[in-house]
PDB file of C-alpha atoms in Angstrom:
ATOM      1  CA  MET A1027      47.242 212.928 -29.266  1.00  0.00           C
ATOM      2  CA  SER A1028      50.677 213.121 -27.105  1.00  0.00           C
ATOM      3  CA  PHE A1029      51.739 211.977 -23.895  1.00  0.00           C
ATOM      4  CA  ASP A1030      53.541 214.017 -21.371  1.00  0.00           C
ATOM      5  CA  PRO A1031      55.604 211.740 -18.810  1.00  0.00           C
ATOM      6  CA  ASN A1032      55.563 214.560 -16.208  1.00  0.00           C
ATOM      7  CA  LEU A1033      51.732 213.854 -15.516  1.00  0.00           C
ATOM      8  CA  CYS A1034      52.652 210.542 -13.810  1.00  0.00           C
ATOM      9  CA  ARG A1035      53.955 210.984 -10.254  1.00  0.00           C
ATOM     10  CA  ASN A1036      53.681 207.662  -9.124  1.00  0.00           C
ATOM     11  CA  GLU A1037      53.025 204.015 -10.479  1.00  0.00           C
ATOM     12  CA  THR A1038      49.261 204.419 -10.225  1.00  0.00           C
ATOM     13  CA  GLU A1039      49.535 207.113 -12.515  1.00  0.00           C
ATOM     14  CA  VAL A1040      51.772 205.440 -14.881  1.00  0.00           C
ATOM     15  CA  GLU A1041      49.167 202.691 -15.008  1.00  0.00           C
ATOM     16  CA  SER A1042      46.260 205.005 -15.376  1.00  0.00           C
ATOM     17  CA  LYS A1043      47.472 207.987 -17.599  1.00  0.00           C
ATOM     18  CA  LEU A1044      50.308 206.356 -19.877  1.00  0.00           C
ATOM     19  CA  ILE A1045      48.921 202.783 -20.082  1.00  0.00           C
ATOM     20  CA  VAL A1046      45.126 202.734 -19.720  1.00  0.00           C
ATOM     21  CA  GLN A1047      44.277 206.116 -21.222  1.00  0.00           C
ATOM     22  CA  TYR A1048      47.164 206.249 -24.055  1.00  0.00           C
ATOM     23  CA  LEU A1049      49.321 203.364 -24.962  1.00  0.00           C
ATOM     24  CA  LEU A1050      46.677 200.650 -24.965  1.00  0.00           C
ATOM     25  CA  PRO A1051      44.213 202.789 -27.018  1.00  0.00           C
ATOM     26  CA  GLU A1052      46.808 203.969 -29.438  1.00  0.00           C
ATOM     27  CA  LEU A1053      47.850 200.489 -30.210  1.00  0.00           C
ATOM     28  CA  GLY A1054      44.502 199.495 -31.185  1.00  0.00           C
ATOM     29  CA  TYR A1055      43.608 197.359 -27.884  1.00  0.00           C
ATOM     30  CA  SER A1056      39.856 197.819 -27.062  1.00  0.00           C
ATOM     31  CA  PRO A1057      38.831 197.653 -23.376  1.00  0.00           C
ATOM     32  CA  ASP A1058      37.471 194.372 -23.778  1.00  0.00           C
ATOM     33  CA  SER A1059      41.002 192.774 -25.131  1.00  0.00           C
ATOM     34  CA  TRP A1060      43.040 193.670 -22.442  1.00  0.00           C
ATOM     35  CA  HIS A1061      42.809 192.888 -18.535  1.00  0.00           C
ATOM     36  CA  GLN A1062      44.679 194.499 -15.451  1.00  0.00           C
ATOM     37  CA  GLU A1063      46.092 192.511 -12.224  1.00  0.00           C
ATOM     38  CA  ILE A1064      46.131 189.212 -13.808  1.00  0.00           C
ATOM     39  CA  THR A1065      47.235 186.385 -11.366  1.00  0.00           C
ATOM     40  CA  PHE A1066      48.705 183.084 -12.386  1.00  0.00           C
ATOM     41  CA  GLY A1067      50.027 181.209  -9.201  1.00  0.00           C
ATOM     42  CA  ASN A1068      52.634 183.596  -7.942  1.00  0.00           C
ATOM     43  CA  ILE A1069      52.750 185.496 -10.911  1.00  0.00           C
ATOM     44  CA  ARG A1070      50.852 189.000 -10.991  1.00  0.00           C
ATOM     45  CA  LEU A1071      50.743 190.819 -14.183  1.00  0.00           C
ATOM     46  CA  ASP A1072      49.879 194.396 -14.316  1.00  0.00           C
ATOM     47  CA  PHE A1073      48.382 194.421 -17.993  1.00  0.00           C
ATOM     48  CA  LEU A1074      47.658 191.488 -20.239  1.00  0.00           C
ATOM     49  CA  ALA A1075      46.385 192.312 -23.619  1.00  0.00           C
ATOM     50  CA  PHE A1076      45.128 190.038 -26.348  1.00  0.00           C
ATOM     51  CA  ALA A1077      45.524 190.360 -30.094  1.00  0.00           C
ATOM     52  CA  SER A1078      42.480 188.014 -30.707  1.00  0.00           C
ATOM     53  CA  GLN A1079      41.968 185.754 -27.819  1.00  0.00           C
ATOM     54  CA  VAL A1080      39.885 186.727 -24.799  1.00  0.00           C
ATOM     55  CA  LEU A1081      39.500 185.360 -21.176  1.00  0.00           C
ATOM     56  CA  PRO A1082      38.893 182.674 -20.321  1.00  0.00           C
ATOM     57  CA  PHE A1083      41.864 180.793 -21.952  1.00  0.00           C
ATOM     58  CA  SER A1084      43.732 177.617 -21.072  1.00  0.00           C
ATOM     59  CA  LEU A1085      47.429 177.694 -19.953  1.00  0.00           C
ATOM     60  CA  THR A1086      47.633 173.950 -21.404  1.00  0.00           C
ATOM     61  CA  ASP A1087      47.247 175.483 -24.850  1.00  0.00           C
ATOM     62  CA  ASN A1088      50.665 175.763 -26.747  1.00  0.00           C
ATOM     63  CA  THR A1089      49.500 179.120 -28.702  1.00  0.00           C
ATOM     64  CA  PRO A1090      51.597 182.268 -27.353  1.00  0.00           C
ATOM     65  CA  LEU A1091      49.796 184.791 -25.798  1.00  0.00           C
ATOM     66  CA  GLY A1092      50.000 188.446 -26.902  1.00  0.00           C
ATOM     67  CA  LEU A1093      51.420 191.300 -24.985  1.00  0.00           C
ATOM     68  CA  ILE A1094      52.164 191.990 -21.055  1.00  0.00           C
ATOM     69  CA  VAL A1095      52.717 195.473 -19.833  1.00  0.00           C
ATOM     70  CA  GLU A1096      54.383 196.092 -16.442  1.00  0.00           C
ATOM     71  CA  ALA A1097      54.226 199.589 -14.948  1.00  0.00           C
ATOM     72  CA  LYS A1098      56.562 201.072 -12.430  1.00  0.00           C
ATOM     73  CA  GLY A1099      56.832 204.231 -10.576  1.00  0.00           C
ATOM     74  CA  PRO A1100      58.835 207.099 -12.086  1.00  0.00           C
ATOM     75  CA  GLN A1101      61.578 206.851  -9.298  1.00  0.00           C
ATOM     76  CA  GLU A1102      62.210 203.147 -10.098  1.00  0.00           C
ATOM     77  CA  LYS A1103      64.855 202.057 -12.475  1.00  0.00           C
ATOM     78  CA  LEU A1104      64.152 199.733 -15.087  1.00  0.00           C
ATOM     79  CA  ASP A1105      67.041 197.273 -14.910  1.00  0.00           C
ATOM     80  CA  LYS A1106      65.766 196.194 -11.680  1.00  0.00           C
ATOM     81  CA  HIS A1107      62.680 194.798 -12.888  1.00  0.00           C
ATOM     82  CA  GLU A1108      63.823 193.619 -16.475  1.00  0.00           C
ATOM     83  CA  HIS A1109      64.724 189.842 -15.110  1.00  0.00           C
ATOM     84  CA  LYS A1110      61.060 189.293 -13.714  1.00  0.00           C
ATOM     85  CA  LEU A1111      59.378 190.568 -17.000  1.00  0.00           C
ATOM     86  CA  ILE A1112      61.735 188.108 -18.872  1.00  0.00           C
ATOM     87  CA  ARG A1113      60.890 185.209 -16.500  1.00  0.00           C
ATOM     88  CA  TYR A1114      57.046 186.159 -16.950  1.00  0.00           C
ATOM     89  CA  MET A1115      57.523 185.967 -20.767  1.00  0.00           C
ATOM     90  CA  LEU A1116      59.199 182.677 -20.667  1.00  0.00           C
ATOM     91  CA  GLN A1117      56.776 180.879 -18.118  1.00  0.00           C
ATOM     92  CA  LEU A1118      53.474 182.446 -19.630  1.00  0.00           C
ATOM     93  CA  ARG A1119      54.617 181.879 -23.352  1.00  0.00           C
ATOM     94  CA  ILE A1120      54.070 185.687 -23.826  1.00  0.00           C
ATOM     95  CA  LEU A1121      55.191 187.113 -27.242  1.00  0.00           C
ATOM     96  CA  PHE A1122      55.891 190.652 -26.386  1.00  0.00           C
ATOM     97  CA  GLY A1123      56.507 192.562 -23.058  1.00  0.00           C
ATOM     98  CA  VAL A1124      56.404 196.217 -21.990  1.00  0.00           C
ATOM     99  CA  LEU A1125      58.362 197.507 -19.160  1.00  0.00           C
ATOM    100  CA  THR A1126      57.828 201.334 -18.318  1.00  0.00           C
ATOM    101  CA  ASN A1127      58.093 203.832 -15.578  1.00  0.00           C
ATOM    102  CA  ALA A1128      56.948 206.612 -17.937  1.00  0.00           C
ATOM    103  CA  LYS A1129      60.506 208.104 -18.265  1.00  0.00           C
ATOM    104  CA  GLN A1130      61.295 205.118 -20.448  1.00  0.00           C
ATOM    105  CA  LEU A1131      59.558 202.482 -22.319  1.00  0.00           C
ATOM    106  CA  ARG A1132      61.101 199.139 -23.181  1.00  0.00           C
ATOM    107  CA  ILE A1133      59.822 196.508 -25.599  1.00  0.00           C
ATOM    108  CA  TYR A1134      60.970 192.851 -25.289  1.00  0.00           C
ATOM    109  CA  GLU A1135      60.256 190.064 -27.712  1.00  0.00           C
ATOM    110  CA  ARG A1136      60.207 186.235 -27.186  1.00  0.00           C
ATOM    111  CA  GLN A1137      62.556 184.460 -29.630  1.00  0.00           C
ATOM    112  CA  GLY A1138      62.206 180.789 -29.036  1.00  0.00           C
ATOM    113  CA  ASN A1139      63.519 180.099 -25.530  1.00  0.00           C
ATOM    114  CA  THR A1140      65.054 183.587 -25.074  1.00  0.00           C
ATOM    115  CA  VAL A1141      63.744 187.214 -24.659  1.00  0.00           C
ATOM    116  CA  LYS A1142      65.372 190.090 -26.176  1.00  0.00           C
ATOM    117  CA  GLN A1143      65.002 193.977 -25.784  1.00  0.00           C
ATOM    118  CA  VAL A1144      63.993 195.322 -29.257  1.00  0.00           C
ATOM    119  CA  PHE A1145      63.109 198.763 -28.454  1.00  0.00           C
ATOM    120  CA  GLU A1146      63.672 201.657 -26.128  1.00  0.00           C
ATOM    121  CA  CYS A1147      62.742 205.334 -25.993  1.00  0.00           C
ATOM    122  CA  ALA A1148      62.589 208.012 -23.363  1.00  0.00           C
ATOM    123  CA  GLY A1149      59.060 208.676 -22.089  1.00  0.00           C
ATOM    124  CA  GLN A1150      58.990 212.319 -23.994  1.00  0.00           C
ATOM    125  CA  ASP A1151      59.539 210.442 -27.049  1.00  0.00           C
ATOM    126  CA  ILE A1152      56.774 208.018 -27.026  1.00  0.00           C
ATOM    127  CA  SER A1153      54.414 210.056 -28.925  1.00  0.00           C
ATOM    128  CA  THR A1154      56.841 210.580 -31.702  1.00  0.00           C
ATOM    129  CA  GLN A1155      58.033 206.857 -31.976  1.00  0.00           C
ATOM    130  CA  LEU A1156      54.313 205.616 -31.815  1.00  0.00           C
ATOM    131  CA  PRO A1157      54.406 204.487 -35.448  1.00  0.00           C
ATOM    132  CA  LYS A1158      57.570 202.389 -34.557  1.00  0.00           C
ATOM    133  CA  ILE A1159      55.853 201.246 -31.181  1.00  0.00           C
ATOM    134  CA  ARG A1160      52.788 200.221 -33.234  1.00  0.00           C
ATOM    135  CA  ASN A1161      54.819 198.432 -35.695  1.00  0.00           C
ATOM    136  CA  ILE A1162      56.222 196.166 -33.053  1.00  0.00           C
ATOM    137  CA  ILE A1163      53.264 195.547 -30.655  1.00  0.00           C
ATOM    138  CA  GLY A1164      50.040 197.058 -32.036  1.00  0.00           C
ATOM    139  CA  ARG A1165      47.162 194.768 -31.768  1.00  0.00           C
ATOM    140  CA  ASP A1166      46.956 194.068 -35.858  1.00  0.00           C
ATOM    141  CA  HIS A1167      50.845 193.448 -36.028  1.00  0.00           C
ATOM    142  CA  ILE A1168      50.657 190.796 -32.988  1.00  0.00           C
ATOM    143  CA  LYS A1169      47.676 189.198 -34.608  1.00  0.00           C
ATOM    144  CA  LYS A1170      49.757 188.658 -37.925  1.00  0.00           C
ATOM    145  CA  ARG A1171      52.707 187.293 -35.973  1.00  0.00           C
ATOM    146  CA  LEU A1172      50.163 184.868 -33.972  1.00  0.00           C
ATOM    147  CA  LYS A1173      48.628 183.829 -37.248  1.00  0.00           C
ATOM    148  CA  SER A1174      52.234 183.021 -38.866  1.00  0.00           C
ATOM    149  CA  ILE A1175      52.907 180.952 -35.649  1.00  0.00           C
ATOM    150  CA  GLN A1176      49.438 179.098 -35.997  1.00  0.00           C
ATOM    151  CA  ASN A1177      50.160 178.440 -39.641  1.00  0.00           C
ATOM    152  CA  PRO A1178      53.686 177.136 -39.806  1.00  0.00           C
ATOM    153  CA  ALA A1179      53.017 176.365 -43.560  1.00  0.00           C
ATOM    154  CA  GLN A1180      52.670 179.822 -44.601  1.00  0.00           C
ATOM    155  CA  ASP A1181      55.645 180.889 -42.711  1.00  0.00           C
ATOM    156  CA  VAL A1182      58.074 178.104 -43.802  1.00  0.00           C
ATOM    157  CA  THR A1183      57.061 178.576 -47.776  1.00  0.00           C
ATOM    158  CA  SER A1184      57.692 182.387 -47.342  1.00  0.00           C
ATOM    159  CA  GLN A1185      61.167 181.973 -45.557  1.00  0.00           C
ATOM    160  CA  ARG A1186      62.552 179.182 -47.691  1.00  0.00           C
ATOM    161  CA  ASP A1187      65.477 180.018 -49.944  1.00  0.00           C
ATOM    162  CA  PRO A1188      65.094 177.604 -52.920  1.00  0.00           C
ATOM    163  CA  THR A1189      68.921 178.143 -53.630  1.00  0.00           C
ATOM    164  CA  GLN A1190      69.599 176.717 -50.077  1.00  0.00           C
ATOM    165  CA  GLU A1191      67.287 173.766 -50.133  1.00  0.00           C
ATOM    166  CA  LYS A1192      70.170 170.905 -51.114  1.00  0.00           C
ATOM    167  CA  HIS A1193      72.096 172.134 -47.972  1.00  0.00           C
ATOM    168  CA  GLN A1194      68.732 171.886 -45.774  1.00  0.00           C
ATOM    169  CA  MET A1195      67.620 168.448 -46.906  1.00  0.00           C
ATOM    170  CA  LYS A1196      66.921 165.917 -44.103  1.00  0.00           C
ATOM    171  CA  VAL A1197      66.509 162.256 -44.340  1.00  0.00           C
ATOM    172  CA  ILE A1198      63.941 160.538 -42.238  1.00  0.00           C
ATOM    173  CA  THR A1199      64.117 156.862 -42.247  1.00  0.00           C
ATOM    174  CA  ILE A1200      60.980 154.566 -41.239  1.00  0.00           C
ATOM    175  CA  TYR A1201      62.662 151.221 -40.154  1.00  0.00           C
ATOM    176  CA  HIS A1202      61.283 147.759 -38.674  1.00  0.00           C
ATOM    177  CA  ASN A1203      62.919 144.487 -39.206  1.00  0.00           C
ATOM    178  CA  LYS A1204      59.580 142.818 -39.653  1.00  0.00           C
ATOM    179  CA  GLY A1205      57.320 143.069 -42.698  1.00  0.00           C
ATOM    180  CA  GLY A1206      53.779 144.025 -42.701  1.00  0.00           C
ATOM    181  CA  VAL A1207      53.965 146.449 -39.685  1.00  0.00           C
ATOM    182  CA  GLY A1208      52.684 149.815 -41.791  1.00  0.00           C
ATOM    183  CA  LYS A1209      56.124 151.224 -42.878  1.00  0.00           C
ATOM    184  CA  THR A1210      54.842 152.230 -46.044  1.00  0.00           C
ATOM    185  CA  THR A1211      51.642 153.806 -44.777  1.00  0.00           C
ATOM    186  CA  VAL A1212      53.483 155.693 -42.293  1.00  0.00           C
ATOM    187  CA  SER A1213      55.968 157.120 -44.885  1.00  0.00           C
ATOM    188  CA  VAL A1214      53.403 157.938 -47.401  1.00  0.00           C
ATOM    189  CA  ASN A1215      51.148 160.027 -44.538  1.00  0.00           C
ATOM    190  CA  LEU A1216      54.312 161.390 -42.868  1.00  0.00           C
ATOM    191  CA  ALA A1217      55.409 162.843 -46.481  1.00  0.00           C
ATOM    192  CA  ALA A1218      51.931 164.097 -47.094  1.00  0.00           C
ATOM    193  CA  ALA A1219      51.853 165.808 -43.839  1.00  0.00           C
ATOM    194  CA  LEU A1220      54.946 167.461 -44.453  1.00  0.00           C
ATOM    195  CA  ARG A1221      53.846 168.733 -47.770  1.00  0.00           C
ATOM    196  CA  LEU A1222      51.133 170.149 -46.380  1.00  0.00           C
ATOM    197  CA  ARG A1223      53.460 172.283 -43.898  1.00  0.00           C
ATOM    198  CA  GLY A1224      55.352 173.679 -47.042  1.00  0.00           C
ATOM    199  CA  LEU A1225      58.296 171.447 -47.261  1.00  0.00           C
ATOM    200  CA  ARG A1226      59.312 169.713 -50.425  1.00  0.00           C
ATOM    201  CA  GLY A1227      61.234 166.667 -51.021  1.00  0.00           C
ATOM    202  CA  PHE A1228      60.475 162.912 -52.099  1.00  0.00           C
ATOM    203  CA  ILE A1229      56.929 163.104 -52.830  1.00  0.00           C
ATOM    204  CA  ASP A1230      57.082 166.118 -55.525  1.00  0.00           C
TER     205      ASP A1230
END
């Protein structure tokens, strides 16, 4: 199935023909995994898609949310709306964002406290670029990313370079000038907790 950007004459058609009928299904999002026109205070999202979570959810939870998609009319320039998408992603802990007017499609990724554009293609190339797009914001891919964030022990272990460990060693000191206040207990439990997160050091 291919997408023709010429079929979209206004923002409503970008939402229905590109996002609802084509992009979200091709990326593996079922109708019950995304929601349209979600409002958080003064923020209104065109689309919010979940890799695993479903509504309702709590903004007090620190787990990043999956994907937002912002649609604009074909005549609108995406640069004009980029700062707003970035603000939404930072305020709502969104992992990935899409900004599109059917003529162009851009993908943004949250990296810590910053958001960077990681992909762009013309609307006429969306179909041929779909494998790359799916590799970035496909539901399965985002689900894996969220799992690595929620289970940092696996992530730390996989990214650690043993040859660099001696340069990354940190010393944690538990100090109190009074005896019998639990310094040893705190030290042992802290060491065990760090080991469970995949870190190595003084308890090995």
